[in-house]
CSV table of C-alpha atoms in Angstrom, one decimal:
chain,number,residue,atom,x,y,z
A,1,UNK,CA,5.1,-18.1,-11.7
A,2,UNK,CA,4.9,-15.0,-13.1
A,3,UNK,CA,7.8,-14.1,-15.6
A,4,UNK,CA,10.7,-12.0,-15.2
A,5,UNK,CA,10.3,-11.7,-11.3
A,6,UNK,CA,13.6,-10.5,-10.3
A,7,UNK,CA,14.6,-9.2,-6.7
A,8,UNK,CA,17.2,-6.4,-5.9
A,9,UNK,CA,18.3,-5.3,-2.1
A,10,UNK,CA,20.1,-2.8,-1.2
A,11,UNK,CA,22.0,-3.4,2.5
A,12,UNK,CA,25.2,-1.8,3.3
A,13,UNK,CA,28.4,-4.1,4.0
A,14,UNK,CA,29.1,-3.3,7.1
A,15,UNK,CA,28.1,-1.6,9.9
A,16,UNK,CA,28.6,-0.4,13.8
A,17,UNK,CA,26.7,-2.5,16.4
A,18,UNK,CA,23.2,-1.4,17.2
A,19,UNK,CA,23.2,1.2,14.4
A,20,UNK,CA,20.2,2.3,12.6
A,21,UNK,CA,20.3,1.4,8.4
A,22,UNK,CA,18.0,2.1,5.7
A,23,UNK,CA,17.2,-0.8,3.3
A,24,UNK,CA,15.9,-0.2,-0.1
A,25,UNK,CA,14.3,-3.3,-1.8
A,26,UNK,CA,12.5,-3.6,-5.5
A,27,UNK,CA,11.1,-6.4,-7.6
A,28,UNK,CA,10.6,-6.4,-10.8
A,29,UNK,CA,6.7,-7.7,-11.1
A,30,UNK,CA,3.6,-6.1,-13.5
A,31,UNK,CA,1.2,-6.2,-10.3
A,32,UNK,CA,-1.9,-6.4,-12.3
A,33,UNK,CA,-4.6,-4.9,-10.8
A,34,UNK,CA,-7.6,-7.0,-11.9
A,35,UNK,CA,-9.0,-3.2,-12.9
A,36,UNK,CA,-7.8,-3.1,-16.0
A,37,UNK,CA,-9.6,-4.4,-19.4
A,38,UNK,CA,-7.6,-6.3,-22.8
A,39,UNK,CA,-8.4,-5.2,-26.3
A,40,UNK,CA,-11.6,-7.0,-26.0
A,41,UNK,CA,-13.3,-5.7,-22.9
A,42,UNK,CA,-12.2,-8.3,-20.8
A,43,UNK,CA,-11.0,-8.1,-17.7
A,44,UNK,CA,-7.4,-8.9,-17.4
A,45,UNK,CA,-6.9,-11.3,-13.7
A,46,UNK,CA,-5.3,-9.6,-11.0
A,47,UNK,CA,-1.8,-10.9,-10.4
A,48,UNK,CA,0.1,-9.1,-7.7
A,49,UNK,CA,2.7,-9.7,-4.8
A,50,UNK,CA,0.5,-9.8,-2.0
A,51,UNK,CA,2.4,-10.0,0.5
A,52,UNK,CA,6.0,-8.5,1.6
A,53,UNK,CA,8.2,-9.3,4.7
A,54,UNK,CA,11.9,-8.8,6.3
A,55,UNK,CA,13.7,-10.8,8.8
A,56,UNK,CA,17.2,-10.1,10.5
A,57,UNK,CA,18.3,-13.3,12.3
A,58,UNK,CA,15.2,-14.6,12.7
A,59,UNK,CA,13.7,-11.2,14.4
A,60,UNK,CA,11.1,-9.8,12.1
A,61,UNK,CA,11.6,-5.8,10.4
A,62,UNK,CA,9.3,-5.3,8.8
A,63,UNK,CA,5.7,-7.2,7.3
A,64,UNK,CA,3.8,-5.3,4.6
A,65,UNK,CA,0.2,-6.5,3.4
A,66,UNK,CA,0.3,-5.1,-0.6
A,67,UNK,CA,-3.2,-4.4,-2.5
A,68,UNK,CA,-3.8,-3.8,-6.3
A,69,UNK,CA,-2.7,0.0,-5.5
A,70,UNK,CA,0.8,-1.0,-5.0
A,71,UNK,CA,2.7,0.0,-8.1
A,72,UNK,CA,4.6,-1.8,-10.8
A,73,UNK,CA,7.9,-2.8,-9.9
A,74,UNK,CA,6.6,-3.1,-5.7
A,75,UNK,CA,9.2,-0.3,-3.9
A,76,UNK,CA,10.3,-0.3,-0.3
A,77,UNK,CA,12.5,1.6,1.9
A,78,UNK,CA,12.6,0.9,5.7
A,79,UNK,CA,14.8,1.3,8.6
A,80,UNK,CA,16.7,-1.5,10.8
A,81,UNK,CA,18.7,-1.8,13.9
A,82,UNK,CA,22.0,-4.0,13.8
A,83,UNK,CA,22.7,-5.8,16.8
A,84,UNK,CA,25.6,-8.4,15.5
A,85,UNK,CA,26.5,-9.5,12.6
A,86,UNK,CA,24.0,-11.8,10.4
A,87,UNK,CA,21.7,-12.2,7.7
A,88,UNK,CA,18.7,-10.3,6.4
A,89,UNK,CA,16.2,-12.2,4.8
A,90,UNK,CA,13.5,-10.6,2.2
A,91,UNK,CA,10.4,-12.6,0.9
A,92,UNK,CA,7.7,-11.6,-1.2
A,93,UNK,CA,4.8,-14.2,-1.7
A,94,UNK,CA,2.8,-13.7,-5.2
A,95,UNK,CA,-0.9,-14.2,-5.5
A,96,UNK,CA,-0.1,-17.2,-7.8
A,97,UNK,CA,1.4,-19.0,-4.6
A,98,UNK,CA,5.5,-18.6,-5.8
A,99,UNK,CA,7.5,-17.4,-3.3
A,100,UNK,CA,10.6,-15.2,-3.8
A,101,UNK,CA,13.4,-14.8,-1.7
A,102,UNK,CA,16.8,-12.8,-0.9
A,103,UNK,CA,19.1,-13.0,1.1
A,104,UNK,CA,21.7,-10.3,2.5
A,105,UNK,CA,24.8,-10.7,5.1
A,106,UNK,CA,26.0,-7.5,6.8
A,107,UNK,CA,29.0,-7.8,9.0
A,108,UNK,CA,29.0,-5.8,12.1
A,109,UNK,CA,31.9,-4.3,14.2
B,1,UNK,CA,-48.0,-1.6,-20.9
B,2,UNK,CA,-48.9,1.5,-22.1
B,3,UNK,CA,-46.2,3.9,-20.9
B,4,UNK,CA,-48.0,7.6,-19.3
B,5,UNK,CA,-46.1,10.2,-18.9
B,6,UNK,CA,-47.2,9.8,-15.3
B,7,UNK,CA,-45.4,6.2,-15.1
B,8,UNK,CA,-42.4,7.5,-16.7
B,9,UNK,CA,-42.0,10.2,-13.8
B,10,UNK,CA,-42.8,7.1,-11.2
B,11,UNK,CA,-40.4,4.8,-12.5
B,12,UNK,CA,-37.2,7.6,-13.3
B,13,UNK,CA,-37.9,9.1,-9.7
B,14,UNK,CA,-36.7,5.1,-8.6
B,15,UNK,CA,-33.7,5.0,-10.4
B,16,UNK,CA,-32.2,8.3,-9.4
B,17,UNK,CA,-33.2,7.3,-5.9
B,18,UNK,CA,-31.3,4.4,-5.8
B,19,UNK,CA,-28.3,5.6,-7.2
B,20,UNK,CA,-28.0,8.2,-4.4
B,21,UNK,CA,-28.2,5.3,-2.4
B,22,UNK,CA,-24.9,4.3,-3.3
B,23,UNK,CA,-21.6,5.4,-0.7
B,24,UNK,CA,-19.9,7.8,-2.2
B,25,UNK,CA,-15.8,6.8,-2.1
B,26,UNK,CA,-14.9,9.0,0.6
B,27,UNK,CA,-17.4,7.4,2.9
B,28,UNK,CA,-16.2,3.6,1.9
B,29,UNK,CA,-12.7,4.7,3.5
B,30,UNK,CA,-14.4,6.3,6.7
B,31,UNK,CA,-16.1,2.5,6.7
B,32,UNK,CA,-13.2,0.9,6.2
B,33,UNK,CA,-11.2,3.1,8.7
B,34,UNK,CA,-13.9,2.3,11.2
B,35,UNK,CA,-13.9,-1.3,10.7
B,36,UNK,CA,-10.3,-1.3,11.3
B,37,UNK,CA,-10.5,0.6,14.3
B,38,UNK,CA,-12.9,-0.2,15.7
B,39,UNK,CA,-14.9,3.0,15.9
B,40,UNK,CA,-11.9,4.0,18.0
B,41,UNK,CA,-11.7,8.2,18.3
B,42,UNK,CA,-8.4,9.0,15.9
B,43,UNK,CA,-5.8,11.2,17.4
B,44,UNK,CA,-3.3,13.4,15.4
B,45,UNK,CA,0.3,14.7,15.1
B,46,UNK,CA,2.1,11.2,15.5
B,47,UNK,CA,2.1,10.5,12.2
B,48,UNK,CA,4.1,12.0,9.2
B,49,UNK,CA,2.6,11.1,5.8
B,50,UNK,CA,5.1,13.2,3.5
B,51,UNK,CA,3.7,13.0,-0.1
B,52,UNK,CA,4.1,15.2,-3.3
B,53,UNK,CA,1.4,18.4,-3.7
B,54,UNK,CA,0.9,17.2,-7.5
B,55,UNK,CA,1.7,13.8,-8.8
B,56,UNK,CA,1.8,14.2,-12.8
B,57,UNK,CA,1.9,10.1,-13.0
B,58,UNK,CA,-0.6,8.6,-10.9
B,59,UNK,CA,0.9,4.8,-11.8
B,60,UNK,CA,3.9,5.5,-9.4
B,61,UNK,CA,3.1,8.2,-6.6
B,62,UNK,CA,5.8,8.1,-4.1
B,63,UNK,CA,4.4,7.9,-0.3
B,64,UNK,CA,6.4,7.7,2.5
B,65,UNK,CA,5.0,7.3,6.1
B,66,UNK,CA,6.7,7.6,9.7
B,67,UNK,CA,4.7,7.2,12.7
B,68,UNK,CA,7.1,6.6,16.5
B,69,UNK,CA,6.0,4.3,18.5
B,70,UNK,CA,3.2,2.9,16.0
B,71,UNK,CA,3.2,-0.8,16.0
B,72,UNK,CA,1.1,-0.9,12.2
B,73,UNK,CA,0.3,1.6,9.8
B,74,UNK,CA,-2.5,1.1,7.7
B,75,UNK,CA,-2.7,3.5,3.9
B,76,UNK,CA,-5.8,4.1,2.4
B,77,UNK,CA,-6.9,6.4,-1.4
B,78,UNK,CA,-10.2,7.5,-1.0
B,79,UNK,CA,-10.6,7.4,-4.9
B,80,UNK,CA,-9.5,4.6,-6.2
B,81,UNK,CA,-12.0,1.8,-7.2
B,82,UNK,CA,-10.5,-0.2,-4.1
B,83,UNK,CA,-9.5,2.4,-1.1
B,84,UNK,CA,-6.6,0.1,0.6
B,85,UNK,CA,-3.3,0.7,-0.1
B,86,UNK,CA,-1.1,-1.3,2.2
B,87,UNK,CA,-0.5,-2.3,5.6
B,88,UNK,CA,2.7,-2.3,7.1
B,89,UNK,CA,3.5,-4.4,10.2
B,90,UNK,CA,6.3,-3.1,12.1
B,91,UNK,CA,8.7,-5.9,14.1
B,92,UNK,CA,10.9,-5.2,16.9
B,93,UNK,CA,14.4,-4.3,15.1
B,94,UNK,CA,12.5,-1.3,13.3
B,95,UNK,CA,13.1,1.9,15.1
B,96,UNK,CA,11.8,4.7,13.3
B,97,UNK,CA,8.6,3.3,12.0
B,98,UNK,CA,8.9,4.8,9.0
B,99,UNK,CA,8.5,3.1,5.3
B,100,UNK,CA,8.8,4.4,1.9
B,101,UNK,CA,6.9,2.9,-1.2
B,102,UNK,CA,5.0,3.9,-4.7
B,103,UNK,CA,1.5,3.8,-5.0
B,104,UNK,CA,-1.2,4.0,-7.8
B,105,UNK,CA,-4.0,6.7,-7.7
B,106,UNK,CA,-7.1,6.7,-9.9
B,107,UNK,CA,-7.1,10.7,-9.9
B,108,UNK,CA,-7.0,13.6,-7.5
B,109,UNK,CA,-7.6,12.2,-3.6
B,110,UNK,CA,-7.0,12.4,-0.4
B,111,UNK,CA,-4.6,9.5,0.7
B,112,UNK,CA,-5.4,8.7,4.8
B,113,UNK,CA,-2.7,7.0,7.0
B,114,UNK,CA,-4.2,5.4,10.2
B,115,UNK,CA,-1.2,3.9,13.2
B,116,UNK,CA,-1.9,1.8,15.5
B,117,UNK,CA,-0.1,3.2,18.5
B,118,UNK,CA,1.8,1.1,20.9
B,119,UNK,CA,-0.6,1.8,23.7
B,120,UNK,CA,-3.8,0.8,21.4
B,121,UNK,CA,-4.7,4.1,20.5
B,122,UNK,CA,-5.1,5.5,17.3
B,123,UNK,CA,-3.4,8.1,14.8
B,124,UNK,CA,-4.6,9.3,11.5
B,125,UNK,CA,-3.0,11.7,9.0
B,126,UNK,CA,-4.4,13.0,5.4
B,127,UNK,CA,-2.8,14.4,2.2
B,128,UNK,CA,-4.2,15.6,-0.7
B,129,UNK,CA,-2.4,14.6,-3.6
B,130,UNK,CA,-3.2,16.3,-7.1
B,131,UNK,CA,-2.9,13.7,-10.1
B,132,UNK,CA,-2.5,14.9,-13.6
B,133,UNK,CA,-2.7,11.5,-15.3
B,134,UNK,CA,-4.9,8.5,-13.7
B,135,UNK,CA,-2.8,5.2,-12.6
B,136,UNK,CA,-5.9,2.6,-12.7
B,137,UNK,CA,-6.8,1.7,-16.3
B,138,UNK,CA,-9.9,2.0,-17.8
């Protein structure tokens, strides 16, 4: 697992049935490239998030393939429709296999 | 071996031949686009790629796409040392198709957004983007 991998969502609280939202999510990851060399000429491993997805309820949002030209710190903002109230779930799946989740409620009225 | 001047012309007219064998950049992303398509002719005007005229940091470029009705959209860099970008997959509780994210460019390029359309067909949209300081390493 790579270190200091920490995930932050932004969802409103609440919302009106069947209204549009945006969702901004970040995690805090180096996303190695594999392009780069160390001091000695070696090349440094790729190590990135490959993979990004977002579920309401079960009903997928969004599902994002990443490469090595994703930036530090993987940024996304998307839209999403609210049909009732429930649960957003975010996951991001490293190349080292760990999987990182989050989840969000958002009550709907 | 004794090494002629005649040899030497022989042997230098080889190497610079083979390395204008090599695909340039911009034609590995036409392959790649192609591959992903299919060879499928690319429409326009369905997709919005909105990105900034100069980027002074290539290491975080904001890029944000919106393409109606586009059930993927696929981003490529024609001059980075690996042209993808990202894919996004939209689901059924998305309804503007749009995404925002931050990429890394190498240097000055054109970044190319190709949609898959609900009906099959295909979009593609092109920015030039202006970088100032390289995002890849070296």
């Amino acid at each position: 697992m790579a270190k200091g991998v920490k995930p932050r969502v932004k969802v409103p609280k609440s919302a009106a049935a069947g209204e549009t939202i945006t969702i901004k999510t970040l995690i805090s990851h180096k996303m190695e490239s594999g392009q780069r060399k160390d001091s000695d000429g070696n090349p440094i491993p790729r190590s990135i998030i490959n993979r990004f997805t977002a579920d309401f309820n079960g009903q997928n949002v969004i599902d994002v393939t990443l490469e090595p030209a994703i930036s530090t710190n993987p940024y996304f903002q998307f839209d999403s429709i609210v049909p009732e109230s429930g649960e957003f779930t975010f996951t991001w799946y490293d190349d080292d296999g760990s999987v990182y989740t989050e989840t969000k409620s958002i009550s709907v009225s | 071996m004794e090494l002629t001047r005649r040899q030497m012309l022989v042997t230098s007219t080889a190497a610079l031949a083979s390395v204008v064998g090599l695909p340039a950049f911009a034609s590995a992303t036409d392959d790649l686009i192609a591959e992903l398509t299919g060879g499928a002719s690319l429409g326009s005007g369905a997709i919005t790629l909105d990105t900034p005229e100069i980027a002074e940091n290539g290491n975080t470029v904001p890029v944000s796409v919106t393409a109606e009705g586009a059930k993927s959209v696929t981003l490529y860099a024609d001059g980075n040392p690996v042209p993808n970008v990202a894919t996004f997959n939209f689901g059924p509780l998305n309804p503007t198709r749009s995404a925002a994210t931050r990429i890394r460019l190498a240097k000055t390029q054109n970044v190319v957004a190709v949609a898959q359309m609900e009906d099959g067909s295909w979009q593609m949209a092109k920015n030039e983007i202006k970088v100032t300081i390289g995002g890849c390493g070296g």
